[in-house]
CSV table of C-alpha atoms and ligand atoms in Angstrom, one decimal:
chain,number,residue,atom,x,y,z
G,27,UNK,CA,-23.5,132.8,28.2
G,28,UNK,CA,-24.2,130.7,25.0
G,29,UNK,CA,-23.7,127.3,25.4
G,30,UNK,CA,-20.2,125.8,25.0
G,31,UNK,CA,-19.1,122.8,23.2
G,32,UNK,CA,-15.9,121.1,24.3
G,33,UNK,CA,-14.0,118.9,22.5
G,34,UNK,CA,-14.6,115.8,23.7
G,35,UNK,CA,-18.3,116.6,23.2
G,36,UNK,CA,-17.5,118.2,19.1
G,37,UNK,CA,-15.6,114.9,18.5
G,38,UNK,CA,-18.6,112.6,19.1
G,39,UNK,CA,-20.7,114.6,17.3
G,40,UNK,CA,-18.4,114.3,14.4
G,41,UNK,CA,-17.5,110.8,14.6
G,42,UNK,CA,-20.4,109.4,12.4
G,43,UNK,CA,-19.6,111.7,9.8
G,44,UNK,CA,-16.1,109.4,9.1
G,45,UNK,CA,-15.6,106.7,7.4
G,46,UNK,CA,-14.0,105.5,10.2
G,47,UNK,CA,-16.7,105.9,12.8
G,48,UNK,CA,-16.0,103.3,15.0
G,49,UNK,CA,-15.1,105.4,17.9
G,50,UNK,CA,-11.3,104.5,18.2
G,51,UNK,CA,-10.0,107.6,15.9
G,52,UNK,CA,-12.3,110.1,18.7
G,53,UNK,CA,-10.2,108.2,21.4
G,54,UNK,CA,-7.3,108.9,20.2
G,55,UNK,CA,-8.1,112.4,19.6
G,56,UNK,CA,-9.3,112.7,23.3
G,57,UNK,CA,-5.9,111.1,24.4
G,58,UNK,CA,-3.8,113.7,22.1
G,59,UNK,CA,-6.0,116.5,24.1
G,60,UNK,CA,-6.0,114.8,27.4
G,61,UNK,CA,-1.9,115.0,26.8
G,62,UNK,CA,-2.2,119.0,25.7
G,63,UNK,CA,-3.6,119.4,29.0
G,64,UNK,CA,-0.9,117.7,30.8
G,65,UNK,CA,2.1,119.7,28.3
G,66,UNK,CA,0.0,123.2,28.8
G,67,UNK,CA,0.2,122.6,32.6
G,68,UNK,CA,3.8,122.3,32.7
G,69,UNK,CA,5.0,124.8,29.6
G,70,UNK,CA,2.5,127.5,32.0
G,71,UNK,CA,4.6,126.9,35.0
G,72,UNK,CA,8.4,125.9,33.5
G,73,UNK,CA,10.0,128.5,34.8
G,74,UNK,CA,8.3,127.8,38.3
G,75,UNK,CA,9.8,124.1,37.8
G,76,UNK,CA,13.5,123.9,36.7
G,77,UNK,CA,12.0,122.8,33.7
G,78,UNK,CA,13.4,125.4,31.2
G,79,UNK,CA,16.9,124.7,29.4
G,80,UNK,CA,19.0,122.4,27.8
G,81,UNK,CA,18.6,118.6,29.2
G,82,UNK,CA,22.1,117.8,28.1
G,83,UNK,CA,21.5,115.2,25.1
G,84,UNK,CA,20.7,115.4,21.2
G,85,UNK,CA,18.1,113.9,19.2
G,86,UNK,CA,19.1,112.1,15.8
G,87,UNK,CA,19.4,115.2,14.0
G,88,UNK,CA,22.1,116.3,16.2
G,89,UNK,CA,19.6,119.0,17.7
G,90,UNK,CA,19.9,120.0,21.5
G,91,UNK,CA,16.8,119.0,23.4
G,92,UNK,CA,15.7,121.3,25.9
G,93,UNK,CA,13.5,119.4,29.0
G,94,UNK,CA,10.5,120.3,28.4
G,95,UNK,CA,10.9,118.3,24.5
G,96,UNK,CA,11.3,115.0,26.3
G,97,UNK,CA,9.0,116.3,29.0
G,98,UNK,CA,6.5,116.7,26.0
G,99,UNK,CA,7.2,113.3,23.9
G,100,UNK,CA,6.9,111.0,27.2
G,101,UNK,CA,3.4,112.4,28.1
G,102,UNK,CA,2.0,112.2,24.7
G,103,UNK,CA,3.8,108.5,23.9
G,104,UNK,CA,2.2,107.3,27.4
G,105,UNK,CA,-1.6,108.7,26.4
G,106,UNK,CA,-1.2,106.7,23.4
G,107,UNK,CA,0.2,104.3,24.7
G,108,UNK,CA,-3.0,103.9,28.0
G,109,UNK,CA,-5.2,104.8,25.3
G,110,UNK,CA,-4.6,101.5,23.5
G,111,UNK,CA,-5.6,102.7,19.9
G,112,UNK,CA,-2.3,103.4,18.1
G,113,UNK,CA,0.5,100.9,17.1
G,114,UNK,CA,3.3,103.1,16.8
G,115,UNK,CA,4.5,106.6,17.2
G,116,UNK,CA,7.0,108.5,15.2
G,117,UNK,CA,8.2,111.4,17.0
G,118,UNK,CA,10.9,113.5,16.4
G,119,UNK,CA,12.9,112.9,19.7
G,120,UNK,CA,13.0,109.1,18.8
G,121,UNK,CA,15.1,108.1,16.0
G,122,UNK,CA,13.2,104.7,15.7
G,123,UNK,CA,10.1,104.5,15.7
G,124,UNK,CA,8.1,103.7,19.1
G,125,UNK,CA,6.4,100.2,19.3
G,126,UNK,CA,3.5,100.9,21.5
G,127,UNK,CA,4.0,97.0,23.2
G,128,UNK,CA,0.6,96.8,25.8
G,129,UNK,CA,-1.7,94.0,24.7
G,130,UNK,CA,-4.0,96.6,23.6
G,131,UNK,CA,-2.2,98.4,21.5
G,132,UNK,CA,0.2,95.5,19.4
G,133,UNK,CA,-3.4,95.3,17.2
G,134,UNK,CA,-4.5,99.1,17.0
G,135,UNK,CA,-5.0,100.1,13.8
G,136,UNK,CA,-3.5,104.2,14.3
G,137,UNK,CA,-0.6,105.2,13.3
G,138,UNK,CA,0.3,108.7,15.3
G,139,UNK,CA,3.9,111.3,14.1
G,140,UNK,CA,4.4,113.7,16.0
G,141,UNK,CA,6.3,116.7,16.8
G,142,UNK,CA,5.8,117.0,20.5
G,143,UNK,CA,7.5,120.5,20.9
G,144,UNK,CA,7.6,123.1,17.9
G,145,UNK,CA,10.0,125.9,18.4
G,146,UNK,CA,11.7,124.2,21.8
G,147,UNK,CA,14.3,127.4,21.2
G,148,UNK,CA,11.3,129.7,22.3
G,149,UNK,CA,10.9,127.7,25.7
G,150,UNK,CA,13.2,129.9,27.7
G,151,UNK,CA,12.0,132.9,26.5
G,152,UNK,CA,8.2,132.3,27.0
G,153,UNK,CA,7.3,133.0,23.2
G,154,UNK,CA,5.0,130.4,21.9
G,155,UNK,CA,6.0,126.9,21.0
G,156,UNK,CA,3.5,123.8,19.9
G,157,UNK,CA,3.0,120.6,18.9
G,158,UNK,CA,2.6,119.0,15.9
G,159,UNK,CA,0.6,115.6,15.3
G,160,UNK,CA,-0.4,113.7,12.4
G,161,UNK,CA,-2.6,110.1,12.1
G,162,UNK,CA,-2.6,107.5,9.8
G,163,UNK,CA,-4.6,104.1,9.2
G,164,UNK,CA,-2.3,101.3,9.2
G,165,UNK,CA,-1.8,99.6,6.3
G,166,UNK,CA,-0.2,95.8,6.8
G,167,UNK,CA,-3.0,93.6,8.0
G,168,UNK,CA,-0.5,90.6,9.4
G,169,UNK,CA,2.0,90.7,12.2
G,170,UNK,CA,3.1,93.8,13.9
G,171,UNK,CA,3.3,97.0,11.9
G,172,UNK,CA,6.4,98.3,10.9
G,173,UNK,CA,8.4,101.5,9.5
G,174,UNK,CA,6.3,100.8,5.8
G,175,UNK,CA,3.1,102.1,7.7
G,176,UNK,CA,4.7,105.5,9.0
G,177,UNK,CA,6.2,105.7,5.7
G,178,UNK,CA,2.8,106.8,3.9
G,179,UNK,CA,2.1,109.9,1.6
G,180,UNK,CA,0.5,112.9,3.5
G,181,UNK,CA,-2.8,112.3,1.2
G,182,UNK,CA,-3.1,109.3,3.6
G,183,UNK,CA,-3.0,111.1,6.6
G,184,UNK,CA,-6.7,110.5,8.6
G,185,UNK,CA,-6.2,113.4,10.6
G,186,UNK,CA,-3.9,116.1,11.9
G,187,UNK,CA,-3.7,119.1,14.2
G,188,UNK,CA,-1.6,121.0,16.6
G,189,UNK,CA,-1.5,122.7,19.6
G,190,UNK,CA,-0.5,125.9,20.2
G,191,UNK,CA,0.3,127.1,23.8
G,192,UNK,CA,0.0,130.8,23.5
G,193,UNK,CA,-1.3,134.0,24.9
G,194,UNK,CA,-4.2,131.3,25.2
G,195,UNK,CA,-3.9,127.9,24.2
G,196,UNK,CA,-5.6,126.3,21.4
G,197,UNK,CA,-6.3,122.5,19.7
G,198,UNK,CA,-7.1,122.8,15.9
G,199,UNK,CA,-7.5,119.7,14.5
G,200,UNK,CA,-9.1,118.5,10.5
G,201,UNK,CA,-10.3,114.8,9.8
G,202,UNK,CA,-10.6,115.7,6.2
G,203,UNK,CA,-13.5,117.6,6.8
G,204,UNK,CA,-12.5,121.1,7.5
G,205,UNK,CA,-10.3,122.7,10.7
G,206,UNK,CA,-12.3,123.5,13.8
G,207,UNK,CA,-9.9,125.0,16.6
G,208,UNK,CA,-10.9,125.0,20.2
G,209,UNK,CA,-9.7,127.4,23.1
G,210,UNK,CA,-8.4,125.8,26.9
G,211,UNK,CA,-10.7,127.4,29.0
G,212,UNK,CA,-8.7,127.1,32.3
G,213,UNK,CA,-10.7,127.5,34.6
G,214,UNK,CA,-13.1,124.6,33.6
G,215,UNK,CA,-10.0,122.6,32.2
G,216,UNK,CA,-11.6,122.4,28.8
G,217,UNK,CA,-10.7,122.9,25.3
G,218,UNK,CA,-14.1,124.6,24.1
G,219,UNK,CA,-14.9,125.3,20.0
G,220,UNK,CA,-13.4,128.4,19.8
G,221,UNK,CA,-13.0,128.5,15.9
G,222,UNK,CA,-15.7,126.3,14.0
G,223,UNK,CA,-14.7,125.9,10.3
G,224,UNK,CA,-11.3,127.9,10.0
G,225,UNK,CA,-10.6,129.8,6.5
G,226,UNK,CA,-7.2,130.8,5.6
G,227,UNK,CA,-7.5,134.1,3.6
G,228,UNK,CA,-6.8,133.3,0.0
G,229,UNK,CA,-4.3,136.4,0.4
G,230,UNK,CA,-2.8,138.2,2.8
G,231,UNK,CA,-0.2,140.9,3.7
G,232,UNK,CA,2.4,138.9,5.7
G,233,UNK,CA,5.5,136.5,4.8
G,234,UNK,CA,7.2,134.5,7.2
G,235,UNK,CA,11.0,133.3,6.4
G,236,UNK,CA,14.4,133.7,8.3
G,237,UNK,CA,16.0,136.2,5.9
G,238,UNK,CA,19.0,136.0,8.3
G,239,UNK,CA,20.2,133.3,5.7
G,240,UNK,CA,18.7,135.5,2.5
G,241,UNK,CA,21.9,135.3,1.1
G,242,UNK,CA,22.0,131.0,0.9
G,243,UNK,CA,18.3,131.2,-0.4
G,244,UNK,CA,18.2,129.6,-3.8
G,245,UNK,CA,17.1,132.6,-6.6
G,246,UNK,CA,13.0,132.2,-6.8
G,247,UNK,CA,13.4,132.4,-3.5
G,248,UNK,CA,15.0,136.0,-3.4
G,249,UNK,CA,13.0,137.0,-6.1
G,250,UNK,CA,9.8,136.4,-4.1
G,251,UNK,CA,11.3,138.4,-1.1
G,252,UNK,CA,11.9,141.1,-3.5
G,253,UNK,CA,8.2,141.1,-4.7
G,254,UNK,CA,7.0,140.9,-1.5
G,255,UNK,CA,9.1,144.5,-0.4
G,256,UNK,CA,8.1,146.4,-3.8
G,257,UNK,CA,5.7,149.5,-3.1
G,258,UNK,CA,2.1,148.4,-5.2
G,259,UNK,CA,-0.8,149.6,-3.9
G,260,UNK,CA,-3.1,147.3,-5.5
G,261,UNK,CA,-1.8,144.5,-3.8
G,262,UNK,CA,-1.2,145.9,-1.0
G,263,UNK,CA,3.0,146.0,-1.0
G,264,UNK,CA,5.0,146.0,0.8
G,265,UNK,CA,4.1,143.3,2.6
G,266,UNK,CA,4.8,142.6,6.4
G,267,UNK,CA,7.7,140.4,7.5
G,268,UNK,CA,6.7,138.3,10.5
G,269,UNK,CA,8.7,135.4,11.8
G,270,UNK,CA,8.2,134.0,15.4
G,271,UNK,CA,11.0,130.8,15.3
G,272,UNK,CA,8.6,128.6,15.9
G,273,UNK,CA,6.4,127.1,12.5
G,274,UNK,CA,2.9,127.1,14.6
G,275,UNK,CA,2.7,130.3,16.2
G,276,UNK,CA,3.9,131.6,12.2
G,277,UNK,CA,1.4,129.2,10.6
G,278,UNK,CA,-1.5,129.8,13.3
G,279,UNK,CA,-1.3,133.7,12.5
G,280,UNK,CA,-1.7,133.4,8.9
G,281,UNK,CA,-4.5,130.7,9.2
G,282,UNK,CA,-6.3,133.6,10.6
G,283,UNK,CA,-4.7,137.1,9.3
G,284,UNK,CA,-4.1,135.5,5.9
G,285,UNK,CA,0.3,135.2,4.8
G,286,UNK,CA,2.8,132.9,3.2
G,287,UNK,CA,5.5,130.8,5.3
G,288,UNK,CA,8.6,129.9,3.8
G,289,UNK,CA,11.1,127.5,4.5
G,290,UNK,CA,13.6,126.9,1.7
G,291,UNK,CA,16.3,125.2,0.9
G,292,UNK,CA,19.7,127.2,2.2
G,293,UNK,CA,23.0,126.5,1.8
G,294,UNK,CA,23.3,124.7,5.3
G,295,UNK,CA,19.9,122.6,4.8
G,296,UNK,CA,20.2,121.8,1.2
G,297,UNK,CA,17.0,119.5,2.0
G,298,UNK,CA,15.2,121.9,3.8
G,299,UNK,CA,15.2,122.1,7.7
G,300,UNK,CA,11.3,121.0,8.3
G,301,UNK,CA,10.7,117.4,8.7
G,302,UNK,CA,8.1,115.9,5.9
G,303,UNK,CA,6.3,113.5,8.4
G,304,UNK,CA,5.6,115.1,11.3
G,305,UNK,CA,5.6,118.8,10.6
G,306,UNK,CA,4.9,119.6,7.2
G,307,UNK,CA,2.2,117.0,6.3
G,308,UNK,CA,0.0,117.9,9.3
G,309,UNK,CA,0.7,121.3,8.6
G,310,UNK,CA,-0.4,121.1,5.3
G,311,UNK,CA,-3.7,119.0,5.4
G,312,UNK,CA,-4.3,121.2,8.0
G,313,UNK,CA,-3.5,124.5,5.8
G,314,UNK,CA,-5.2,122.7,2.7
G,315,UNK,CA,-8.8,122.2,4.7
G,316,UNK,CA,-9.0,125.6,5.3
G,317,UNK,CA,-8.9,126.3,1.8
G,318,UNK,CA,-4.6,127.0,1.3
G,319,UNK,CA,-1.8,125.2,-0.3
G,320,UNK,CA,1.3,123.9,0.7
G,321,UNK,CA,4.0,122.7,-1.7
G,322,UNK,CA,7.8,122.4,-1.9
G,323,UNK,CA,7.9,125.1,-4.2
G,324,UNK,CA,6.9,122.6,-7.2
G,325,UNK,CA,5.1,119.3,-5.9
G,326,UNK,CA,1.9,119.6,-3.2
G,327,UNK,CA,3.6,118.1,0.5
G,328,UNK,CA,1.1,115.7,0.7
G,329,UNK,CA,2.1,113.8,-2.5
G,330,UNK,CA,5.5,113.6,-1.6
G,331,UNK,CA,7.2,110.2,-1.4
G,332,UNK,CA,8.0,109.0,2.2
G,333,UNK,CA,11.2,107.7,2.6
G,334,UNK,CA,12.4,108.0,5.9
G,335,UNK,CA,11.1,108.9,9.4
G,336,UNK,CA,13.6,112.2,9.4
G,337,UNK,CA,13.2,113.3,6.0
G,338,UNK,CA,13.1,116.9,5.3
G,339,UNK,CA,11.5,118.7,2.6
G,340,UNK,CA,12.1,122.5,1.8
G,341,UNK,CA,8.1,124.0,2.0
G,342,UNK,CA,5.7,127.1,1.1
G,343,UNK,CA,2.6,127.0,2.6
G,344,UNK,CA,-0.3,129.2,3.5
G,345,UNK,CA,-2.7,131.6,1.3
G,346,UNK,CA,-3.3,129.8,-2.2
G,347,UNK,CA,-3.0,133.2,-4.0
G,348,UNK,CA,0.6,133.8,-2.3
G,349,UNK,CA,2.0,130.6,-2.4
G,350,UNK,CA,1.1,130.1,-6.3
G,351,UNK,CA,2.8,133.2,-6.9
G,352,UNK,CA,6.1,132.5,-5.1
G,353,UNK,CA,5.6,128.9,-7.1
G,354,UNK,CA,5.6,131.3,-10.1
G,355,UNK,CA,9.0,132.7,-8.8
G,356,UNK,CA,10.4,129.5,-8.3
G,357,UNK,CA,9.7,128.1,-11.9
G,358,UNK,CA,11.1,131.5,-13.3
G,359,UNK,CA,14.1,131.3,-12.1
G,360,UNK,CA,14.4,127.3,-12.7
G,361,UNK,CA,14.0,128.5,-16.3
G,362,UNK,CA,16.3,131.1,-16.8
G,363,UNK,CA,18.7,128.7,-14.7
G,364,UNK,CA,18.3,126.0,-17.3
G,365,UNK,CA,18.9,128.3,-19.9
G,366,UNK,CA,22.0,129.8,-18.3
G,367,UNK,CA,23.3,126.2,-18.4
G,368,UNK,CA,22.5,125.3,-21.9
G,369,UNK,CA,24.1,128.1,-23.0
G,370,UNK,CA,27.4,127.7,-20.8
H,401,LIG,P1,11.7,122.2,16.5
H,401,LIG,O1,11.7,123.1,17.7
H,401,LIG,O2,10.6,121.2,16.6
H,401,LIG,O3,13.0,121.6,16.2
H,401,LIG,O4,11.2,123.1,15.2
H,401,LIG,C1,11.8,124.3,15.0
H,401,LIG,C2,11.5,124.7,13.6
H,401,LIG,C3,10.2,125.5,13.3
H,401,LIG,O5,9.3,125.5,14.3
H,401,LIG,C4,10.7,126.9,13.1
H,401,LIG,O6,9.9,127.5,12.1
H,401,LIG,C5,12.1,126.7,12.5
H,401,LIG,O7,12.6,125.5,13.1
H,401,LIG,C6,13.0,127.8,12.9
H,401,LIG,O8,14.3,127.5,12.3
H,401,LIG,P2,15.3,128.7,12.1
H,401,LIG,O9,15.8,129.1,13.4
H,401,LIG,O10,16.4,128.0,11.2
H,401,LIG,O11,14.6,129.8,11.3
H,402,LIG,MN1,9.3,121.4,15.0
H,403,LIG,MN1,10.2,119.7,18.2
C-alpha cells in the first residue's frame, strides 16, 4: 500500500509555506480535526445513543436545535478552548460571541466561526450533515478582542474548511493555497489526504436549489431554473436537479461532479436563509481555491460587509461558468425591472 499522509502530518508540512508559520494556525487545525473525530464518533452511533431529536430549545434565529447541534458546538468550543490558540468563537448556536477565558487563550491571536452542524434536519434521518468552520487573524492589538474582530470581510479569512460526515467522512480544508480533502480512515483513527489539490469543474450538469419555494424566488432567479430545464445538447441541458438539505453534502458533490448551488432570496427570507460568517464565507474561499465563484448574485461573498454575527446573505456558488451565467440572469431581469419601473 502507498504510503499515507495524515493530516496532522500534511499540516506541518504546509506550515512554512504561510505567512503565518508559527505553528499556532496548524494547532488549531489539529484541534478542529481532533473535535471531527469526537462529532464523527457520536453522529456514527446517534441513534445507538438517544442522541437524535429535538433537545427542546432555539437558537437566536428561532431555529429548533436538535442534540447532536449542541452536542457538536460544546466539543468543538472545548478543543479550542484546551487548544489555547483562538480568542473567540462565533458559532451559530451562540448568539454572542464566545470569549474563550483560559489564560492561554485571553492573548491568542485566532479568531474561529463556525457552523458546528450543517443540515441538523438530516440528523434523524441519517443523510449527511457537516460542519462548517472559518479562521481569522485578530485584528485589535490592545485589550481583549471583541465583536469588531469576528466582524471581518471573507477576503480576510486565513483559513476555512468543513467536514463532512458521510458515506465516509471527510476534512477539506484551504489556507489560501488551494483545498486538499482528507478521508477518516477508521480503523487507524485518521483523517489521511484523500483529495490533494481539489478542482471544481468550471461546468457542470447539476443545480442545487429548494424549488419547493420557486414560486417566492425573485425573477433571474426563475429564469435561470428555466435555462437550466431547456433541452440543448451543446450544453448539455437539461440539467440535473440535486438537493440534499444540507449546504455541504450539495456543495461537496459539485466540488467534485462540477454544479451550481443556489440560495436566493424568497419571500420568507428576504435576506437570504444562509448565514454570511460562518457558512457562506468558508464555503466560498473554499469554492474560490478550487478554481469557482461564489457571489450574491451581484457582489463576490467574500467582499461583503460584515455587520453582524447572524447576518444572512442570499448566495450562488459553485462552477465559475454556471454561476456567471445565472449572474447574467440576475442582471437581466434587474434591467428589465428597472425599466418596468421607469415606465410605470
Ligand atoms: P443548519 O442545519 O446549520 O441550520 O443549515 C441548514 C441550511 C443548509 O445546510 C441547507 O442547504 C439549507 O439550510 C436548507 O434549507 P431549506 O430547507 O430552506 O432548503
Ligand atoms: Mn448550516
Ligand atoms: Mn448548523
Amino acid at each position: 500500500m502507498a504510503q499515507m499522509t495524515t493530516l496532522g502530518q500534511f499540516i506541518i508540512e504546509k506550515q512554512a509555506d504561510h505567512p503565518y508559520a508559527k505553528g499556532e494556525l496548524s494547532r488549531l487545525l489539529r484541534d478542529i480535526g481532533i473535535a471531527a473525530k469526537v462529532v464523527n464518533r457520536e453522529v456514527n452511533k446517534a441513534g445507538l445513543m438517544d442522541l437524535l431529536g429535538q433537545a427542546g430549545s432555539t437558537n437566536i434565529q428561532g431555529e429548533i436545535q436538535q442534540k447532536l447541534d449542541i452536542y457538536a458546538n460544546e466539543q468543538f468550543i472545548s478543543a479550542l478552548k484546551s487548544g489555547g490558540e483562538c480568542c473567540i468563537v462565533a458559532s451559530e448556536e451562540n448568539e454572542e460571541i464566545v470569549m474563550l477565558d483560559t489564560d492561554v487563550s485571553q492573548d491568542a491571536k485566532y479568531i474561529v466561526a463556525i457552523d458546528p452542524l450543517d443540515g441538523s434536519s438530516n440528523i434523524d434521518v441519517n443523510v449527511s450533515v457537516g460542519t462548517i468552520f472559518s479562521i481569522y487573524r485578530r485584528q485589535s492589538t490592545e485589550g481583549r478582542a471583541t465583536l469588531q474582530d469576528v466582524l471581518q470581510r471573507g477576503v480576510n479569512q486565513v483559513a476555512a474548511g468543513y467536514v463532512i460526515y458521510g458515506t465516509s467522512t471527510m476534512l477539506v480544508y484551504t489556507t489560501g493555497k488551494g483545498v486538499n480533502g482528507f478521508t477518516l480512515d477508521p480503523s487507524i483513527g485518521e483523517f489521511c489526504l484523500s483529495h490533494p489539490q481539489m478542482q471544481i469543474p468550471k461546468t457542470g450538469h447539476i443545480y442545487s436549489i429548494n424549488e419547493g419555494y420557486y414560486v417566492h424566488f425573485p425573477q433571474g432567479v426563475k429564469s435561470y431554473i428555466k435555462y437550466c430545464q431547456v433541452e440543448d445538447d451543446a450544453t448539455n441541458r437539461p440539467y440535473s436537479s440535486r438537493y440534499v438539505g444540507s449546504m455541504i453534502a450539495d456543495l461537496h458533490r459539485n466540488m467534485i461532479k462540477g454544479g451550481i448551488f443556489i440560495y436566493p432570496i424568497t419571500a420568507a427570507t428576504p435576506d437570504g436563509k444562509l448565514r454570511l460568517v460562518y457558512e457562506c464565507n468558508p464555503m466560498s474561499f473554499i469554492i474560490e481555491q478550487a478554481g469557482g465563484r461564489a457571489t450574491d448574485g451581484k457582489t463576490r461573498i467574500m467582499e461583503l460587509d460584515v455587520h453582524s454575527l447572524h447576518q444572512r446573505t442570499p448566495i450562488f456558488i459553485g462552477s465559475e461558468e454556471m454561476v456567471s451565467k445565472a449572474e447574467e440572469f440576475m442582471a437581466e431581469a434587474e434591467a428589465e425591472q428597472v425599466s418596468v419601473d421607469l415606465v410605470g
